[in-house]
PDB file of C-alpha atoms in Angstrom:
ATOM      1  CA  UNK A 287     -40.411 -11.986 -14.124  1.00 79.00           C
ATOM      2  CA  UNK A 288     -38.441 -14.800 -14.719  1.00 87.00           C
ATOM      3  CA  UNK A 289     -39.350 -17.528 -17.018  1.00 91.00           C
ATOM      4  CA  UNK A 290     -38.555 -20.045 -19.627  1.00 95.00           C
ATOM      5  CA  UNK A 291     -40.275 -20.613 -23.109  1.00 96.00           C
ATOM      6  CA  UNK A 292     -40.270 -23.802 -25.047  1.00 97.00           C
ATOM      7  CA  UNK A 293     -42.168 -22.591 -28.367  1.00 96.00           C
ATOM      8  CA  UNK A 294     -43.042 -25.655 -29.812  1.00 96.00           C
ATOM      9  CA  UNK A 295     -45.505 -28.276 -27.983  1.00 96.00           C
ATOM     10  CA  UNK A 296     -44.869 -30.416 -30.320  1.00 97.00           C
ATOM     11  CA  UNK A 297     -41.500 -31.574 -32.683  1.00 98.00           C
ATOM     12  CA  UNK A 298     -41.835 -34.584 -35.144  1.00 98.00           C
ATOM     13  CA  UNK A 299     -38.972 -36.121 -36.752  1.00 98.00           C
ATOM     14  CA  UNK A 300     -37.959 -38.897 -38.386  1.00 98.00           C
ATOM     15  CA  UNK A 301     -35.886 -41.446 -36.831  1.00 98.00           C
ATOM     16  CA  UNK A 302     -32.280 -41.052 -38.401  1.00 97.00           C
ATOM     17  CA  UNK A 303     -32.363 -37.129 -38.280  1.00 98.00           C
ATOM     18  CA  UNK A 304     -30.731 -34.514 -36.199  1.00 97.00           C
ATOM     19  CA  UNK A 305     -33.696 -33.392 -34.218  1.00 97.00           C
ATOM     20  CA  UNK A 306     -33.727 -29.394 -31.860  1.00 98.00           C
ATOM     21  CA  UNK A 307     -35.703 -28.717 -28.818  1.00 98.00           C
ATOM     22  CA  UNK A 308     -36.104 -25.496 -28.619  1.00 98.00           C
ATOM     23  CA  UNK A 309     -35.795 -23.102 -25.120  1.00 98.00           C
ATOM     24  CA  UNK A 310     -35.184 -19.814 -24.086  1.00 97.00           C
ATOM     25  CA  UNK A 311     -35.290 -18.066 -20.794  1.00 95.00           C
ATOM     26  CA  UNK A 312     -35.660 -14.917 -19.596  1.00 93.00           C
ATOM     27  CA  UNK A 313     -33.476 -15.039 -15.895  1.00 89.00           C
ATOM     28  CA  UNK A 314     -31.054 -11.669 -14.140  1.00 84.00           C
ATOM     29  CA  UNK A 315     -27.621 -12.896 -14.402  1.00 83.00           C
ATOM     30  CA  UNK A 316     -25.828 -16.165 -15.427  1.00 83.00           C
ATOM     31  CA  UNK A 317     -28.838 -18.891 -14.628  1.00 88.00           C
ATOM     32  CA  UNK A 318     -27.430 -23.005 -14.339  1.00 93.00           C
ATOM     33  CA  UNK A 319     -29.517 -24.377 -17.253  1.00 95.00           C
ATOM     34  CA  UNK A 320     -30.562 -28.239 -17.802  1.00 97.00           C
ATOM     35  CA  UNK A 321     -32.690 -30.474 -19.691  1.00 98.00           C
ATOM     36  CA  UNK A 322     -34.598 -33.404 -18.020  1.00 97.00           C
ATOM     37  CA  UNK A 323     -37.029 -36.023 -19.603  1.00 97.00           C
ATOM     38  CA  UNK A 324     -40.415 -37.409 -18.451  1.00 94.00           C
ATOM     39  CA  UNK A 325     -41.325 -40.690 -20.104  1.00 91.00           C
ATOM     40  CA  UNK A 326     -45.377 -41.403 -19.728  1.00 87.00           C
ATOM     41  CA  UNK A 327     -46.330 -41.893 -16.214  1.00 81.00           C
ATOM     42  CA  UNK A 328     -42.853 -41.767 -14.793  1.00 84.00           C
ATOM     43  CA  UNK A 329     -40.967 -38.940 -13.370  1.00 87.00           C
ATOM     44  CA  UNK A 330     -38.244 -36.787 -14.534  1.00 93.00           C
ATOM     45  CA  UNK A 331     -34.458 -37.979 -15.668  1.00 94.00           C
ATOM     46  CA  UNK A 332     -31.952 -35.181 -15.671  1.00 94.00           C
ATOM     47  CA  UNK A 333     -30.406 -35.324 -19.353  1.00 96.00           C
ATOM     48  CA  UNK A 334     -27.405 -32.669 -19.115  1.00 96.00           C
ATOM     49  CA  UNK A 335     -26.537 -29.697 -17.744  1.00 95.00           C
ATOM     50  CA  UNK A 336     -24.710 -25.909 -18.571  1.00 95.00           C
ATOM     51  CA  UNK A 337     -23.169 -24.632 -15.582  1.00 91.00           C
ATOM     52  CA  UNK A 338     -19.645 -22.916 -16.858  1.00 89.00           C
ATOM     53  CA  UNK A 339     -17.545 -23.454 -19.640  1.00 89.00           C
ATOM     54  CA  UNK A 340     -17.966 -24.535 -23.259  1.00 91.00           C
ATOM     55  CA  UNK A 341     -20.948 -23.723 -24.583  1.00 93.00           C
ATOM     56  CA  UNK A 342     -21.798 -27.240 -26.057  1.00 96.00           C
ATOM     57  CA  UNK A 343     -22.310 -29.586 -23.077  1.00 96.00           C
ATOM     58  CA  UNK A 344     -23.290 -33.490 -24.081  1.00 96.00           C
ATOM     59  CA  UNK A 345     -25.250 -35.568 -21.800  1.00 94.00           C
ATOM     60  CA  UNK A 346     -27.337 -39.336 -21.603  1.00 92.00           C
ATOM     61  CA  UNK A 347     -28.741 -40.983 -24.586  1.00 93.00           C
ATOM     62  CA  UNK A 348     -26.626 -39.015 -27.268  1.00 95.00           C
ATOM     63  CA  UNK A 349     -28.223 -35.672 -26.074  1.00 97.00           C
ATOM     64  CA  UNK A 350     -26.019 -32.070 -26.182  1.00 97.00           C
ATOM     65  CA  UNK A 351     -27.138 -28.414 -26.037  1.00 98.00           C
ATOM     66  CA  UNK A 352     -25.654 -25.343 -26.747  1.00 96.00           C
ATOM     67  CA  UNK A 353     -25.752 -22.723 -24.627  1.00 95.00           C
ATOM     68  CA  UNK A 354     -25.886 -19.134 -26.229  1.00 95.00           C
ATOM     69  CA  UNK A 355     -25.740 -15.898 -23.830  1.00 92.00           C
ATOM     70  CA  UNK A 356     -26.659 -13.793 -26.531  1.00 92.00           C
ATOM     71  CA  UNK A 357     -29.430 -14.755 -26.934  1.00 94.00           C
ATOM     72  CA  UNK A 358     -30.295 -16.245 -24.472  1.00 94.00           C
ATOM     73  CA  UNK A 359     -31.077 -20.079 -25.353  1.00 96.00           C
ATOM     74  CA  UNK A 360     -30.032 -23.564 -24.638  1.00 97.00           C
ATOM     75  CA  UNK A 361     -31.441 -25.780 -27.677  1.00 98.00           C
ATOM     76  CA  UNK A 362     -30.976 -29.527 -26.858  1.00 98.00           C
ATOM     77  CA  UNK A 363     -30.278 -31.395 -29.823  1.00 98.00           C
ATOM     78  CA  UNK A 364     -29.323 -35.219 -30.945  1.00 98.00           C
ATOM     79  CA  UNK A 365     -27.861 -36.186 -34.658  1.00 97.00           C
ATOM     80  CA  UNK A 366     -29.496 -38.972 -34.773  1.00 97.00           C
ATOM     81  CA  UNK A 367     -33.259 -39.353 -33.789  1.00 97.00           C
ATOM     82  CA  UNK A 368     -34.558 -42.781 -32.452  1.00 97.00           C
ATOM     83  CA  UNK A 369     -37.969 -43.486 -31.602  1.00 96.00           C
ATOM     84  CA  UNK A 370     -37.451 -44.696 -28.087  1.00 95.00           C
ATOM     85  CA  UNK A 371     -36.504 -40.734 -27.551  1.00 96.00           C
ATOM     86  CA  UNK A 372     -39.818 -40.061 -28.246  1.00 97.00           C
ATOM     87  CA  UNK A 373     -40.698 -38.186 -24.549  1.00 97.00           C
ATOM     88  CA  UNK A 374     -41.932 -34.918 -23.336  1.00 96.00           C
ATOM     89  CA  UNK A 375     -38.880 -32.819 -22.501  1.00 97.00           C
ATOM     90  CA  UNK A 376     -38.406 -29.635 -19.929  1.00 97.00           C
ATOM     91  CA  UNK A 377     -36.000 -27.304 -20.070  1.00 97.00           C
ATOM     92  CA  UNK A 378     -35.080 -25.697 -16.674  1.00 96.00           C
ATOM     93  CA  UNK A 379     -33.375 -22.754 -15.139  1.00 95.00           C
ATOM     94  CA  UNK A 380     -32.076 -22.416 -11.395  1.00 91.00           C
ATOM     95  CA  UNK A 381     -31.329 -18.618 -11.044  1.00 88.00           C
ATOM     96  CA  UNK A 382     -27.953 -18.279  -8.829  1.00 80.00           C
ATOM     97  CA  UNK A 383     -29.471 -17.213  -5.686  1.00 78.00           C
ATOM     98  CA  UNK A 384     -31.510 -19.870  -5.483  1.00 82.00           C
ATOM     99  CA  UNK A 385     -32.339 -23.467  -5.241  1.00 81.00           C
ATOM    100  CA  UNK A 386     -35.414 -23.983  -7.203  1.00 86.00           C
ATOM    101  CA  UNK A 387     -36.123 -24.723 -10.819  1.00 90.00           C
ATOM    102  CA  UNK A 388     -38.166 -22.384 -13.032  1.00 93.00           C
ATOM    103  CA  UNK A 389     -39.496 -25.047 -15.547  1.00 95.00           C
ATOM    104  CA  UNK A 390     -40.794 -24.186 -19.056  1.00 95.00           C
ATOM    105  CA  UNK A 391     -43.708 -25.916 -20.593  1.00 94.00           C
ATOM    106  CA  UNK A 392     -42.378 -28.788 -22.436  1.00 96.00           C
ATOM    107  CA  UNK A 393     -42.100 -29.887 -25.472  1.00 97.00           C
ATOM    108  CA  UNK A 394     -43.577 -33.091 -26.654  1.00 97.00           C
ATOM    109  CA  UNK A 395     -40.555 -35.011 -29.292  1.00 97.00           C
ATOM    110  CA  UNK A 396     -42.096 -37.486 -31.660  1.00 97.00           C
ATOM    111  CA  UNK A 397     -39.964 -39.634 -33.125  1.00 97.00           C
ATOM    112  CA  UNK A 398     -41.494 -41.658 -36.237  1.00 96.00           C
ATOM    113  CA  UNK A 399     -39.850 -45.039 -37.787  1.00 94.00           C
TER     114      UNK A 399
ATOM    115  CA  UNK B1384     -31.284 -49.126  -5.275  1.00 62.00           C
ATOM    116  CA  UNK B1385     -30.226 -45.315  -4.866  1.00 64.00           C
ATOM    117  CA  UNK B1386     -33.224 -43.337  -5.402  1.00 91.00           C
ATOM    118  CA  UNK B1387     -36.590 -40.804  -4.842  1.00 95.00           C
ATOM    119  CA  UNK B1388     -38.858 -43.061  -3.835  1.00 95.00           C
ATOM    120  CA  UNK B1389     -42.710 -41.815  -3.043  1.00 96.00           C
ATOM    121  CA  UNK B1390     -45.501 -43.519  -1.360  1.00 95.00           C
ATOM    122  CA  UNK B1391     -48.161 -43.939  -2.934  1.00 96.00           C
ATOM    123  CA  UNK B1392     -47.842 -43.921  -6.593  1.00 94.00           C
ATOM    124  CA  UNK B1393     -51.695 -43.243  -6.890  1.00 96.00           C
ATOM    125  CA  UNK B1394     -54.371 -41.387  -4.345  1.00 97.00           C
ATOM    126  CA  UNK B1395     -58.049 -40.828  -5.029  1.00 97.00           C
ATOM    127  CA  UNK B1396     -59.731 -39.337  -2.145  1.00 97.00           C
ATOM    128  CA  UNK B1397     -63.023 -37.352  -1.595  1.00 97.00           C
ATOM    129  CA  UNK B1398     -63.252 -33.494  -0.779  1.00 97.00           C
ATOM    130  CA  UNK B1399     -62.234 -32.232   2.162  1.00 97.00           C
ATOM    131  CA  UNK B1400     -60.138 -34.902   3.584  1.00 97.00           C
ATOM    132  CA  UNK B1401     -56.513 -34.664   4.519  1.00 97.00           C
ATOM    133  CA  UNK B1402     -54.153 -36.705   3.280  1.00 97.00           C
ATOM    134  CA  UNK B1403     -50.186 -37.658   3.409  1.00 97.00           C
ATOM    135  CA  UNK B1404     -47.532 -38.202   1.006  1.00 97.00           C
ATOM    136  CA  UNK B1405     -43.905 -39.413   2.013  1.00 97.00           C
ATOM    137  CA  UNK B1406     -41.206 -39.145   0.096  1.00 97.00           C
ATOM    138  CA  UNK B1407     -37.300 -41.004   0.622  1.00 97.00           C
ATOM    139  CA  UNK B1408     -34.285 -40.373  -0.764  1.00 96.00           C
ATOM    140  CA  UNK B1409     -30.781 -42.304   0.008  1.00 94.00           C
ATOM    141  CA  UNK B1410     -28.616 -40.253  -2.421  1.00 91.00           C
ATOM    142  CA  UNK B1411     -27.341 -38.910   0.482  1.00 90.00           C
ATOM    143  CA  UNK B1412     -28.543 -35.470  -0.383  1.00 90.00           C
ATOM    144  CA  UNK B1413     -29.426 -32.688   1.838  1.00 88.00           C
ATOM    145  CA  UNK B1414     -32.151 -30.488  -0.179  1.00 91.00           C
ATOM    146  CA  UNK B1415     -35.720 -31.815  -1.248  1.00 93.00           C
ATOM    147  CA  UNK B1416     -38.316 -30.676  -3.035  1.00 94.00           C
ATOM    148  CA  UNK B1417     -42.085 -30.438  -3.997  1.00 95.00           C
ATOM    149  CA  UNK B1418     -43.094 -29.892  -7.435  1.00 95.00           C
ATOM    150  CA  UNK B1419     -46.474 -29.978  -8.730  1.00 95.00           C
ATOM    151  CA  UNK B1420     -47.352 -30.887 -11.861  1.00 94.00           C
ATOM    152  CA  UNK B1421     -51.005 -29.819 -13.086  1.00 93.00           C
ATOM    153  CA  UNK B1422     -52.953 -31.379 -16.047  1.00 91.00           C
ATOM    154  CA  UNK B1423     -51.186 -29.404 -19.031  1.00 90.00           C
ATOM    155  CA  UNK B1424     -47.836 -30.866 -17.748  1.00 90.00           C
ATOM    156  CA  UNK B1425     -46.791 -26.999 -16.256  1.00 92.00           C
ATOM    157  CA  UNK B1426     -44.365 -28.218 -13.324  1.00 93.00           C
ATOM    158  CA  UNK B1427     -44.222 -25.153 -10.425  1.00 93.00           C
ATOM    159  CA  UNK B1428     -42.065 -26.035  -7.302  1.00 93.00           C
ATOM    160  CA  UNK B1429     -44.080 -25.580  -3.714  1.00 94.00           C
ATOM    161  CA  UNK B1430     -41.030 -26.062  -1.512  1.00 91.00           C
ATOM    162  CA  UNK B1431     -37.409 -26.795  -0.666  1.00 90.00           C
ATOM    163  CA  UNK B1432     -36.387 -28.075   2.509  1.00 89.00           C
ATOM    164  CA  UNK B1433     -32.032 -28.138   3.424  1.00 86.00           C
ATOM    165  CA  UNK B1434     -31.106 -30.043   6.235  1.00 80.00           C
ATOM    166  CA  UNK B1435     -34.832 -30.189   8.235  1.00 81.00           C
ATOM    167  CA  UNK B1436     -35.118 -26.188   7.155  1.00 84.00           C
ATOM    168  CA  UNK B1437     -37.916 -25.089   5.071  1.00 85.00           C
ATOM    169  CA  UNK B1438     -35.962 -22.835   2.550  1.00 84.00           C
ATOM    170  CA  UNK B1439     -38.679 -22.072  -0.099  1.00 82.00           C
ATOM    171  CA  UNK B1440     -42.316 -21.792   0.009  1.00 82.00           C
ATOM    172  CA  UNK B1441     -43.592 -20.606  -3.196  1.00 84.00           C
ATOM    173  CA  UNK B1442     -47.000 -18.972  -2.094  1.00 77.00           C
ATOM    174  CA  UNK B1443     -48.567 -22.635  -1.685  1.00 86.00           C
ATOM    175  CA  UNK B1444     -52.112 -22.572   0.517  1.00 90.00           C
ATOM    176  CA  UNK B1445     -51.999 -23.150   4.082  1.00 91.00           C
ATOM    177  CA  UNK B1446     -53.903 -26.253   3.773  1.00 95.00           C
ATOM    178  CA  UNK B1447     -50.288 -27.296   2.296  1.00 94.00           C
ATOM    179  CA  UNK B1448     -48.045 -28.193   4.820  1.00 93.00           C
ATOM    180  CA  UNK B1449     -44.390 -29.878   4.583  1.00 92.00           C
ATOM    181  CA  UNK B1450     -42.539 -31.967   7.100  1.00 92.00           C
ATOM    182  CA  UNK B1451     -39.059 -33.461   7.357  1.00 92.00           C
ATOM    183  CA  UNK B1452     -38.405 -35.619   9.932  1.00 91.00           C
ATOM    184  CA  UNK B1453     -34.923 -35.765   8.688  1.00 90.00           C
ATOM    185  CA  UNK B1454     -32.473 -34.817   5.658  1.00 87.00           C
ATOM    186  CA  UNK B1455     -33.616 -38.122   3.411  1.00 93.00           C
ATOM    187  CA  UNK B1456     -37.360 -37.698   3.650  1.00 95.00           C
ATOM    188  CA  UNK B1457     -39.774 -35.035   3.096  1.00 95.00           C
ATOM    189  CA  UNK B1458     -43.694 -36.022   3.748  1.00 95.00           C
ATOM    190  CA  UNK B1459     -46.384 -33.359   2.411  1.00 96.00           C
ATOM    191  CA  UNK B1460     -49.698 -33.344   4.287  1.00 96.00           C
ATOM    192  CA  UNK B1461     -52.705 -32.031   2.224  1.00 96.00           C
ATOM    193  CA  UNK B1462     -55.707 -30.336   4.437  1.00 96.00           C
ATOM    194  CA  UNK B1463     -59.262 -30.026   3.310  1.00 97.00           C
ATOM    195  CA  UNK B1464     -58.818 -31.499  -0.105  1.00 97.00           C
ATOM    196  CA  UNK B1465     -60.062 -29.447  -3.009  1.00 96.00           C
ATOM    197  CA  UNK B1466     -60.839 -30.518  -7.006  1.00 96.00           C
ATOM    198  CA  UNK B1467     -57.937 -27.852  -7.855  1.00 94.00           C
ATOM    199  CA  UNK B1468     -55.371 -29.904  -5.977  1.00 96.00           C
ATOM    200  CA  UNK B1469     -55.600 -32.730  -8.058  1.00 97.00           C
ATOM    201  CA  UNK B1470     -52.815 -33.120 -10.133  1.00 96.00           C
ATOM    202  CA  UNK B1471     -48.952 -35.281 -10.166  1.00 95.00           C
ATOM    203  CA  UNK B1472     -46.627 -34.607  -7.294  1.00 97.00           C
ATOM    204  CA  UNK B1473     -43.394 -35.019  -7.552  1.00 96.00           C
ATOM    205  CA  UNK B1474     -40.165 -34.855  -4.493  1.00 96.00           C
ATOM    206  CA  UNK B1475     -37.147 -34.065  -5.763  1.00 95.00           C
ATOM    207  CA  UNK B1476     -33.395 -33.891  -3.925  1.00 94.00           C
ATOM    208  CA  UNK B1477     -30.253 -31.869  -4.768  1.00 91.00           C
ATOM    209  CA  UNK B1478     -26.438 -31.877  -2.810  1.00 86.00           C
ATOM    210  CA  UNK B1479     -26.470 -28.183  -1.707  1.00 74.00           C
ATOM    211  CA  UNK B1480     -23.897 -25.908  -1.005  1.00 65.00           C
ATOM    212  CA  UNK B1481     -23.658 -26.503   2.495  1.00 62.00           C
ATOM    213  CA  UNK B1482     -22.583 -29.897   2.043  1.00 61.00           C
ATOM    214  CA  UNK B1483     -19.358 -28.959   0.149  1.00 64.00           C
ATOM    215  CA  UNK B1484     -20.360 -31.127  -2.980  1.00 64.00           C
ATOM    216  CA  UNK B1485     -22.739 -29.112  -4.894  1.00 68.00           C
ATOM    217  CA  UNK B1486     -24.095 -30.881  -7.853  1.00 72.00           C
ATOM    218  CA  UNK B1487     -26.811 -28.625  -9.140  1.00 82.00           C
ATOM    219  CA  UNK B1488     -28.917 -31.017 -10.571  1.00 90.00           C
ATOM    220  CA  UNK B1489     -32.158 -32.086  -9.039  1.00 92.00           C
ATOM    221  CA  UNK B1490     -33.336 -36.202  -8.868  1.00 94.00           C
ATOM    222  CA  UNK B1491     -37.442 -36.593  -9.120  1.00 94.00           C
ATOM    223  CA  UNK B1492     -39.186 -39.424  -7.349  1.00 94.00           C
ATOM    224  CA  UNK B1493     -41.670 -41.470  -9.650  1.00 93.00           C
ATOM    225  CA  UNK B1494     -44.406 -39.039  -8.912  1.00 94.00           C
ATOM    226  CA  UNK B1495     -47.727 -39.449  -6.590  1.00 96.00           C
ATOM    227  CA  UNK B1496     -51.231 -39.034  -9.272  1.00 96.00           C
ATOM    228  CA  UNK B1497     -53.378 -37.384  -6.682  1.00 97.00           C
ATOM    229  CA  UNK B1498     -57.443 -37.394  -7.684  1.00 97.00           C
ATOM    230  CA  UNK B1499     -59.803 -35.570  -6.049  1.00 97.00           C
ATOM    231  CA  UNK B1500     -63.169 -35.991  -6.588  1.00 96.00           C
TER     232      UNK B1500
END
C-alpha cells in the first residue's frame, strides 16, 4: 500500500537552530514529493516541492528538503528556527499516475524563544 | 484576491440533515479537490474533479455527493448527516495536464469545521 510516515508528532527546537522534519514514503516508482503547512485554524500553504533534479530543493520562509531515493525520504529542514514557524507540517506524495495526494500524519514543529 | 475560497467557514447541524458546501477558485485551474481532515489532523482526499469530470472517488459513502457546475467551483452536498462526518473540509485546485501548464502543486481553501451533533 502506499503511504507516507512522519515519525515524530512532535519536534521542539530552539529558535536560532537548524531544525529536521522528518518523512518517508513508501510509493511504486518516482512519486512528486512536497511539504505544505497548516497554521491553527487555517488551511494548508504549499512550502516546496521535489519533482526532478537536484536533490536539495528550497522553498518559502527559508524552508529546503532533500530528497534521497535510497532511502526513500524527503526531510524538510531550515538553519535557522524562528518561532513564528512554529506550525503543524505534512509531507505529501502524488504517485505519477495520479492526481491525488497521499498525506502523512504531520508533525507538530515547536519553536521556543 | 486569487484564491480557494469556501463557504461557510463553520457548520453545526443536527443528524440526519443534508447540507452544502461550495467551494471557488479563480487561479484559473482546472482540477479540484476534497480532502477531509478528521480530529487527529489525518488528511484523506474524497475526490478530484478535471474540467466538470469526476476523476477520483476514494471509496467516500453515497450520502457524499460532489458537483461542479463549472471548472472554478466544486460544491459537496452531505446526505443524512452522521456524528462520524464531523470533521474540517478542505477544496483544493491543481493546473493539470490537460491544460498544458502542469504545476503539480495543490492550493487548499481555508477549510469548512463541520459539527454534527
Amino acid at each position: 500500500a502506499q503511504s507516507v510516515a512522519q515519525p515524530e508528532d512532535q519536534v521542539n527546537v530552539a529558535e536560532g537552530n537548524p531544525l529536521t522534519v522528518k518523512c518517508t514514503y513508501s510509493v511504486s516508482g518516482n512519486p512528486y514529493l512536497f511539504w505544505y503547512v497548516q497554521y491553527p485554524n487555517r488551511g494548508l500553504q504549499f512550502l516546496l516541492k521535489y519533482i526532478t533534479g537536484d536533490n536539495l530543493v528550497k522553498g518559502s520562509y527559508g524552508f529546503e528538503a532533500e530528497f534521497n531515493k535510497s532511502q526513500t525520504s524527503f526531510h524538510l529542514k531550515k538553519p535557522s528556527a524562528l518561532v513564528s514557524d512554529s506550525a503543524l507540517y505534512f509531507c505529501a506524495v502524488r504517485p505519477h499516475n495520479t492526481d491525488k495526494l497521499i498525506f502523512g500524519t504531520g508533525t507538530r514543529l515547536q519553536v521556543f524563544p | 484576491d486569487t484564491a480557494v475560497s469556501q463557504t461557510p467557514k463553520y457548520l453545526v447541524t443536527q443528524m440526519g440533515n443534508d447540507k452544502s458546501i461550495k467551494c471557488e477558485q479563480n487561479l484559473g485551474h482546472d482540477t479540484m479537490y476534497w480532502y477531509k481532515q478528521d480530529s487527529k489532523k489525518f488528511l484523506k482526499i474524497m475526490f478530484s474533479y478535471n474540467n466538470k469530470e469526476l476523476i477520483i472517488n476514494e471509496t467516500v459513502p453515497n450520502r457524499f455527493s460532489p458537483k461542479s457546475p463549472d471548472k472554478a467551483h466544486l460544491n459537496l452536498h452531505i446526505n443524512s448527516l452522521e456524528l462520524g462526518d464531523s470533521a474540517v473540509y478542505f477544496c483544493a485546485s491543481s493546473l493539470g495536464p490537460a491544460s498544458g501548464r502542469v504545476s503539480y502543486e495543490q492550493y487548499f481553501g481555508p477549510g469548512t469545521r463541520l459539527t454534527v451533533t
